[in-house]
């Protein structure tokens, strides 16, 4: 697979030289491949927010490098700025960044900053609005008259309209009702499928991440202790619990079964996998 | 981010005698010290003032570094004051270039002025570094409470002040966050001419104002839910009480003023 974004020995220390000095990232090697759906998981203060703000050049590393398409994003001022268009970042509670009179104008803020012509801006705004399910009427209305979930979708559309090759979303479903959560996750999935974009989903909810991503990166204490496909990561159930992350409920049940002495695969996290694991176990037992 | 490095009025928790002192005492001490500073008119008086403040800083365990860092934003004012005093004081001339001239009196008054401003700032820093904003406004409210007799809304003013102080860090953090979010959409706050820069602030200021109004609204509702209705009949969880060292400190402050006045009468150079 082709690497699109990576960090090499990335370190970040906040407030150097003051009593508040704190290392948020320590020698992190992180890789994202083109077109993959990646999950970053870690509890509050683990360094995951610091990590993603390095990926689009909002924070400058105090040590190490960030490479986009193999080139250092801090090579020149222009490159740093361009990287922000290639690597779209949707912050937590993005609805608080809306500022324009109409939804249309707000979504067009990013594309306009890219210096695109009027026709291209219009196409992108309409396409982005379609991705997140906004109607023509809503586009012409004020963003401040929308509901919380709709506002958030406007904010996400504002980043999608830049058509980034990598789309990073920090807790995009925080504080939404179950229907809102499903809609947002479906919108992200649609964008991923339509543009073959790399998606990086940051979350603290194992359940949510487990059922959407191809690969999982665990951040703890400014380092990456585990990464891999979800099943691989969930094998470290105990360590994850100790980091305060926990594993999906299904995985926890199977870890318990294993602890009770059953020879069973504890890394399952979906019903289908669980069924398979139970069947495998019975087949082995029957054979004995 | 530079915004996070603002230390003006930041509280450093600690457990020194200064931290435990009644906030009213500390406010009075600060006022007394400032008064003493303005009564200083010669070198021995300034030396005494410097010694007293240095002692206080040492006792409070607020690092010299923190004070120097806090001094940075006011450096411009200090320099301008110094320069103005240096060139515009009439007296015995010792150097001249065109309309610029330096006098002996000018040098002395520049040195004294700079010292005065720096000591004044350091002493107020000592107050805000060692007193939490809540205690500070509590102390102010108590000290100003006699004004209630002439219908000054002391409690309401103190409440407004504590809310404002409480929300400064929150708003700084919020500004940081919104700035990052707009930068992620390609906003540029750092280049362009004045007009362009001012326009670039719109995507920052609109969300910031909206969020400030939202917070104000939420806070008002939360206060009403807890039956807040102003200062009338309100009791406190922590009662302020003067202790013996508070009295001692106030006596020392009075002595300082007396000493400065006496030193000013000594027939010494300026």
XYZ file of C-alpha atoms in Angstrom:
558
model
C 0.000 0.000 0.000
C 1.117 3.527 -0.740
C 2.023 5.748 2.190
C 0.333 9.170 2.028
C 1.068 10.703 5.415
C 3.666 9.769 7.992
C 5.555 11.120 10.958
C 9.137 10.249 11.791
C 10.357 10.466 15.387
C 7.742 13.162 15.972
C 8.010 14.848 19.380
C 6.156 17.797 20.793
C 6.832 19.617 24.049
C 4.410 22.312 25.216
C 5.567 25.512 27.001
C 9.279 24.748 26.817
C 11.302 26.473 29.513
C 8.390 27.286 31.833
C 7.146 25.476 34.946
C 4.294 24.165 32.770
C 6.594 22.252 30.400
C 4.991 19.011 29.268
C 5.895 16.421 26.635
C 2.735 15.604 24.673
C 4.317 13.369 22.026
C 7.457 11.287 22.372
C 9.253 9.910 19.308
C 6.083 8.938 17.424
C 6.243 7.045 14.125
C 2.791 7.190 12.577
C 1.775 6.092 9.091
C -1.425 6.509 7.086
C -1.890 4.752 3.739
C -3.729 6.107 0.719
C -7.405 5.244 0.739
C -7.529 3.535 4.128
C -10.064 4.128 6.887
C -7.953 4.599 9.980
C -9.009 4.968 13.591
C -6.998 6.779 16.260
C -8.007 5.951 19.768
C -6.829 7.264 23.116
C -8.321 8.790 26.233
C -8.375 12.519 26.993
C -4.866 13.902 27.342
C -3.198 10.943 25.627
C -1.756 13.193 22.924
C -4.120 12.254 20.095
C -5.293 15.832 19.509
C -1.692 17.021 19.469
C -0.846 14.285 16.969
C -3.587 15.184 14.484
C -2.778 18.882 14.652
C 0.704 17.987 13.427
C -0.668 16.062 10.468
C -1.924 19.204 8.702
C 0.732 21.593 9.971
C -1.234 23.460 12.622
C 1.405 22.593 15.185
C 5.093 22.572 14.380
C 7.021 19.586 15.743
C 9.615 20.333 18.401
C 11.422 17.222 17.140
C 11.149 14.926 14.121
C 9.308 15.308 10.828
C 5.858 15.156 9.266
C 5.828 13.949 5.663
C 2.955 14.310 3.204
C 3.484 12.440 -0.081
C 7.057 11.873 1.056
C 7.879 15.581 1.470
C 8.408 17.480 4.714
C 5.398 19.750 5.201
C 7.542 22.374 6.966
C 9.942 22.631 4.013
C 8.487 26.045 3.053
C 5.665 28.314 4.178
C 3.768 27.631 0.959
C 3.992 23.876 1.438
C 2.631 24.111 4.968
C -0.335 26.117 3.680
C -0.961 23.719 0.783
C -0.828 20.751 3.153
C -3.803 22.202 5.015
C -5.847 21.866 1.809
C -4.701 18.305 1.159
C -5.176 17.190 4.730
C -8.583 18.368 5.941
C -9.078 18.545 9.680
C -12.496 18.684 11.320
C -12.145 19.713 14.958
C -14.238 18.591 17.903
C -17.560 20.439 18.050
C -16.884 22.059 14.655
C -20.293 23.786 14.684
C -18.762 26.499 16.892
C -16.565 27.701 14.018
C -19.456 28.716 11.698
C -19.487 32.448 11.018
C -21.052 33.342 7.665
C -24.505 34.715 6.905
C -25.535 31.711 4.836
C -24.660 28.033 4.912
C -23.486 28.307 1.291
C -20.993 31.074 2.098
C -19.664 29.209 5.109
C -19.016 26.018 3.156
C -17.305 28.048 0.415
C -14.814 29.620 2.875
C -12.254 26.811 2.457
C -12.457 26.488 -1.368
C -12.245 30.280 -1.717
C -9.085 30.354 0.409
C -7.646 27.802 -2.024
C -8.016 30.422 -4.765
C -10.369 28.375 -6.957
C -12.549 30.086 -9.583
C -16.217 30.796 -8.955
C -17.542 27.844 -10.999
C -15.297 25.326 -9.210
C -16.187 26.764 -5.800
C -19.882 26.419 -6.643
C -19.475 22.811 -7.805
C -17.575 21.858 -4.654
C -20.003 23.546 -2.295
C -22.966 21.796 -3.894
C -21.220 18.436 -3.919
C -20.151 18.770 -0.287
C -23.675 19.799 0.680
C -24.982 16.714 -1.068
C -22.577 14.468 0.826
C -23.919 15.658 4.158
C -27.552 15.828 2.995
C -28.248 19.595 3.017
C -31.064 20.902 0.855
C -30.912 23.891 -1.512
C -33.169 25.797 0.849
C -30.869 25.160 3.802
C -27.871 26.315 1.756
C -29.385 29.781 1.406
C -30.436 29.998 5.081
C -28.394 31.117 8.069
C -26.275 28.406 9.699
C -27.383 29.661 13.096
C -30.988 28.619 12.534
C -30.095 24.937 12.095
C -30.187 22.208 14.733
C -27.000 21.038 16.442
C -26.611 17.969 14.231
C -27.249 19.948 11.047
C -24.744 22.623 12.080
C -22.140 19.956 12.556
C -22.826 18.572 9.101
C -22.417 22.076 7.649
C -19.043 22.357 9.383
C -17.948 18.973 8.039
C -19.120 19.991 4.550
C -16.906 23.083 4.909
C -13.857 20.823 5.116
C -15.085 18.233 2.583
C -15.548 21.069 0.035
C -11.771 21.466 -0.072
C -11.742 17.854 -1.348
C -8.837 16.813 0.868
C -7.047 13.569 0.112
C -6.849 12.917 3.825
C -9.840 13.769 5.995
C -9.228 13.810 9.747
C -12.205 14.030 12.089
C -11.783 14.570 15.830
C -14.709 12.988 17.695
C -17.190 13.866 14.944
C -20.104 12.203 16.732
C -19.573 13.640 20.238
C -22.789 14.840 21.837
C -25.131 13.711 19.029
C -28.196 11.493 19.352
C -28.008 7.968 17.871
C -29.665 9.026 14.579
C -27.239 11.956 14.244
C -24.303 9.618 14.912
C -25.407 7.210 12.162
C -25.916 10.053 9.672
C -22.464 11.535 10.271
C -20.752 8.154 10.032
C -22.660 7.436 6.787
C -21.654 10.865 5.347
C -18.008 10.155 6.122
C -18.282 6.711 4.594
C -19.785 8.185 1.398
C -16.934 10.659 1.047
C -14.415 7.878 1.628
C -16.001 5.728 -1.085
C -16.504 8.523 -3.645
C -13.009 10.048 -3.496
C -10.931 7.077 -2.369
C -9.831 9.463 0.370
C -7.904 8.474 3.462
C -10.106 8.891 6.518
C -8.666 9.280 9.995
C -11.323 9.001 12.654
C -10.328 10.054 16.165
C -12.437 8.690 18.962
C -12.411 7.405 22.489
C -15.273 5.009 21.827
C -14.011 1.540 20.962
C -17.469 0.412 19.834
C -17.739 3.172 17.254
C -14.221 2.799 15.928
C -14.326 -0.993 15.858
C -17.224 -1.184 13.442
C -16.027 1.481 10.994
C -12.250 1.364 10.539
C -9.833 -0.902 8.671
C -6.903 -0.214 10.941
C -6.519 1.093 14.451
C -3.788 3.168 16.104
C -3.760 3.387 19.891
C -2.254 6.524 21.445
C -1.327 6.497 25.106
C 0.910 8.830 27.075
C 2.282 10.466 23.908
C 3.282 7.173 22.317
C 1.760 4.535 20.049
C 1.811 1.239 21.951
C -0.291 -0.754 19.449
C -1.514 -0.469 15.889
C -3.000 -2.892 13.396
C -6.346 -4.290 12.275
C -8.908 -4.076 15.095
C -8.726 -7.805 15.904
C -4.987 -7.599 16.376
C -5.317 -4.599 18.679
C -8.137 -6.168 20.696
C -5.918 -9.107 21.592
C -4.287 -6.657 24.055
C -7.518 -6.430 26.020
C -5.909 -6.162 29.441
C -3.393 -3.493 28.453
C -6.149 -1.467 26.817
C -8.229 -1.655 29.976
C -5.252 -0.461 31.974
C -4.960 2.563 29.648
C -8.536 3.356 30.493
C -9.749 2.547 26.986
C -11.598 -0.709 27.327
C -12.567 -2.947 24.443
C -15.945 -3.473 22.768
C -18.438 -5.331 24.960
C -18.302 -8.415 22.750
C -14.528 -8.568 23.072
C -14.781 -8.217 26.826
C -17.128 -11.196 27.061
C -14.732 -13.356 25.097
C -11.732 -12.205 27.133
C -13.679 -13.336 30.199
C -14.437 -16.704 28.631
C -10.757 -17.134 27.875
C -9.863 -16.173 31.444
C -12.297 -18.857 32.658
C -10.141 -21.412 30.875
C -11.905 -21.800 27.539
C -9.629 -22.161 24.540
C -11.306 -19.429 22.501
C -10.183 -16.486 20.340
C -10.754 -13.333 22.466
C -10.192 -10.759 19.702
C -13.719 -10.853 18.220
C -15.813 -7.678 18.214
C -18.801 -8.296 15.931
C -21.671 -10.743 16.262
C -20.584 -12.576 13.119
C -17.052 -13.012 14.450
C -18.377 -14.135 17.809
C -20.575 -16.747 16.153
C -17.590 -18.014 14.174
C -15.422 -18.183 17.289
C -18.059 -20.172 19.165
C -18.540 -22.547 16.219
C -14.758 -23.025 15.916
C -14.548 -23.776 19.602
C -17.341 -26.339 19.433
C -15.837 -27.976 16.361
C -12.479 -28.336 18.142
C -14.125 -29.681 21.278
C -16.271 -32.082 19.281
C -13.203 -33.384 17.489
C -11.447 -34.175 20.742
C 1.003 29.438 20.801
C 1.755 32.906 22.073
C -1.756 33.387 23.434
C -1.228 30.716 26.065
C 1.859 32.441 27.424
C -0.023 35.425 28.818
C 0.657 35.508 32.546
C -0.895 38.860 33.390
C -2.971 38.311 36.503
C -2.326 34.603 36.698
C -2.484 32.851 40.035
C 0.363 30.586 41.125
C -0.895 28.256 43.849
C 1.320 27.892 46.883
C 1.344 27.764 50.654
C 3.580 30.619 51.758
C 2.629 33.214 54.348
C 1.593 35.464 51.455
C -0.788 32.872 50.065
C -2.418 32.402 53.442
C -2.710 36.094 54.229
C -6.170 37.642 54.172
C -6.823 39.103 50.703
C -7.978 42.367 52.291
C -4.581 42.693 53.976
C -2.832 42.057 50.696
C -4.916 44.657 48.866
C -4.251 47.203 51.622
C -0.552 46.349 51.589
C -0.438 46.891 47.850
C -2.167 50.238 48.152
C 0.148 51.227 51.003
C 3.195 50.184 49.019
C 2.089 52.181 45.980
C 1.463 55.189 48.210
C 4.943 54.752 49.693
C 6.419 54.586 46.193
C 4.948 57.970 45.333
C 6.390 59.428 48.520
C 9.891 58.218 47.666
C 11.980 61.189 46.566
C 15.574 60.160 47.133
C 17.982 57.253 46.804
C 17.787 55.889 50.380
C 13.981 55.844 50.178
C 14.087 53.889 46.914
C 16.671 51.496 48.318
C 14.361 50.816 51.228
C 11.395 50.261 48.887
C 13.415 47.875 46.722
C 14.660 45.953 49.761
C 11.150 45.572 51.165
C 9.730 44.322 47.872
C 12.671 41.974 47.257
C 12.078 40.504 50.692
C 8.387 40.064 49.944
C 9.118 38.370 46.606
C 11.549 36.000 48.318
C 9.001 35.098 51.001
C 6.218 34.555 48.454
C 8.349 32.066 46.464
C 7.084 33.590 43.207
C 10.066 33.094 40.920
C 11.951 36.112 39.619
C 11.488 34.533 36.173
C 7.708 34.772 36.392
C 7.899 38.442 37.307
C 10.347 39.223 34.515
C 8.092 37.417 32.030
C 5.077 39.374 33.200
C 7.037 42.605 32.868
C 7.602 42.114 29.138
C 4.283 43.533 27.866
C 4.782 46.811 29.784
C 8.401 47.235 28.740
C 7.393 49.688 25.996
C 5.653 51.962 28.483
C 8.649 51.821 30.806
C 11.047 52.749 28.009
C 8.874 55.596 26.703
C 8.455 57.031 30.198
C 12.189 56.812 30.759
C 13.020 58.542 27.478
C 10.475 61.328 27.978
C 11.766 62.038 31.460
C 15.343 61.914 30.280
C 14.903 64.578 27.588
C 12.150 66.805 28.880
C 13.185 67.635 32.425
C 14.474 71.193 32.773
C 17.595 71.785 34.874
C 21.360 71.747 34.672
C 22.242 70.813 31.105
C 25.076 68.318 30.476
C 24.524 67.237 26.841
C 22.751 68.711 23.850
C 22.030 67.685 20.239
C 19.599 69.919 18.368
C 16.387 70.039 20.331
C 17.395 67.073 22.470
C 19.061 67.844 25.768
C 19.886 65.857 28.830
C 19.993 67.370 32.279
C 21.229 66.009 35.589
C 17.708 66.301 36.926
C 16.447 64.473 33.831
C 18.704 61.468 34.448
C 17.589 61.243 38.051
C 13.928 61.593 37.235
C 14.185 58.986 34.425
C 15.860 56.506 36.775
C 13.291 57.160 39.497
C 10.365 56.933 37.097
C 11.513 53.615 35.639
C 12.146 52.238 39.118
C 8.758 53.438 40.281
C 6.860 51.798 37.421
C 8.756 48.538 37.721
C 8.295 48.347 41.477
C 4.624 49.214 41.091
C 4.078 46.439 38.563
C 6.069 43.909 40.577
C 4.057 44.663 43.689
C 0.718 44.233 41.913
C 2.026 41.000 40.369
C 2.818 39.798 43.841
C -0.827 40.367 44.737
C -2.329 38.576 41.728
C 0.242 35.770 41.701
C -0.427 34.830 45.306
C -4.185 35.461 45.491
C -6.749 33.421 43.631
C -9.208 35.566 41.632
C -12.088 34.454 43.842
C -10.342 35.551 47.043
C -9.246 38.761 45.389
C -12.781 39.807 44.498
C -14.039 38.630 47.889
C -11.480 40.886 49.528
C -12.352 43.822 47.288
C -16.039 43.366 47.969
C -15.464 43.337 51.718
C -13.174 46.356 51.613
C -15.593 48.366 49.498
C -18.732 47.269 51.360
C -19.023 50.596 53.262
C -19.840 52.145 49.860
C -23.122 50.220 49.889
C -24.394 52.961 52.179
C -24.264 55.379 49.267
C -25.931 52.835 46.951
C -22.861 51.643 45.081
C -23.691 48.064 43.909
C -20.503 46.632 45.407
C -21.585 43.004 45.372
C -22.722 43.140 41.750
C -19.492 44.817 40.667
C -17.440 42.195 42.502
C -19.499 39.414 40.928
C -18.959 40.884 37.458
C -15.268 41.081 38.143
C -14.988 37.476 39.301
C -16.929 36.270 36.272
C -14.713 38.287 33.945
C -11.543 36.961 35.590
C -12.867 33.429 35.555
C -13.571 33.542 31.822
C -10.319 35.068 30.584
C -8.507 31.707 30.320
C -11.613 30.092 28.854
C -11.878 32.707 26.134
C -8.172 32.505 25.375
C -8.496 28.764 24.914
C -11.583 29.243 22.767
C -9.798 31.812 20.588
C -6.945 29.374 20.112
C -9.324 26.618 19.084
C -11.325 28.703 16.606
C -8.121 30.080 15.112
C -6.827 26.552 14.533
C -10.140 25.477 13.012
C -10.190 28.383 10.567
C -6.507 27.903 9.752
C -7.368 24.317 8.869
C -9.728 25.800 6.279
C -6.914 27.944 4.886
C -7.554 31.155 6.826
C -4.463 33.343 7.018
C -4.112 35.596 10.067
C -0.484 36.509 9.604
C 0.003 38.129 6.201
C -1.518 40.893 4.122
C -1.984 44.599 4.773
C -3.937 46.103 7.642
C -7.336 45.941 5.905
C -6.811 42.333 4.837
C -5.762 41.379 8.340
C -8.764 43.084 9.877
C -11.054 41.222 7.467
C -9.303 37.950 8.250
C -10.438 38.420 11.847
C -14.140 38.118 10.956
C -14.093 34.285 10.879
C -12.482 34.419 14.324
C -14.545 37.145 16.003
C -18.024 36.040 14.912
C -17.771 32.546 16.437
C -16.017 33.986 19.490
C -18.829 36.474 20.166
C -21.491 33.851 19.596
C -19.789 31.520 22.021
C -19.346 34.281 24.617
C -23.064 35.090 24.430
C -23.945 31.403 24.660
C -21.740 30.999 27.726
C -23.234 34.096 29.337
C -26.712 32.748 28.732
C -25.884 29.324 30.145
C -24.196 30.858 33.171
C -27.178 33.119 33.858
C -29.547 30.160 33.709
C -27.292 28.094 35.974
C -27.118 30.950 38.501
C -30.859 31.414 38.473
C -31.373 27.685 38.949
C -29.437 28.064 42.179
C -31.639 30.986 43.195
C -29.004 33.660 42.815
C -30.582 37.080 43.333
C -27.752 39.448 44.155
C -25.921 40.188 47.379
C -28.912 40.694 49.709
C -28.771 38.225 52.615
C -26.049 36.162 50.976
C -23.732 34.204 53.270
C -20.294 32.839 52.508
C -18.748 29.425 52.666
C -15.369 30.850 53.563
C -15.453 33.789 55.957
C -12.511 36.131 55.703
C -10.753 36.516 59.035
C -7.857 38.719 60.036
C -5.081 36.859 61.819
C -2.244 38.121 63.944
C 0.207 38.253 61.059
C -2.281 40.307 59.046
C -2.178 42.957 61.749
C 1.601 42.709 61.889
C 1.863 43.165 58.121
C -0.347 46.250 58.195
C 1.704 47.787 60.992
C 4.865 47.127 58.960
C 3.269 48.806 55.948
C 2.484 51.894 58.020
C 6.081 51.892 59.260
C 7.310 51.690 55.664
C 5.361 54.795 54.688
C 6.645 56.651 57.758
C 10.223 55.583 57.018
C 9.984 56.687 53.381
C 8.670 60.104 54.414
C 11.413 60.490 56.999
C 14.110 59.439 54.527
C 12.766 62.018 52.084
C 13.542 64.728 54.620
C 17.185 63.762 54.884
C 19.339 66.396 53.235
C 20.839 63.991 50.687
C 21.349 64.178 46.930
C 18.073 64.185 44.958
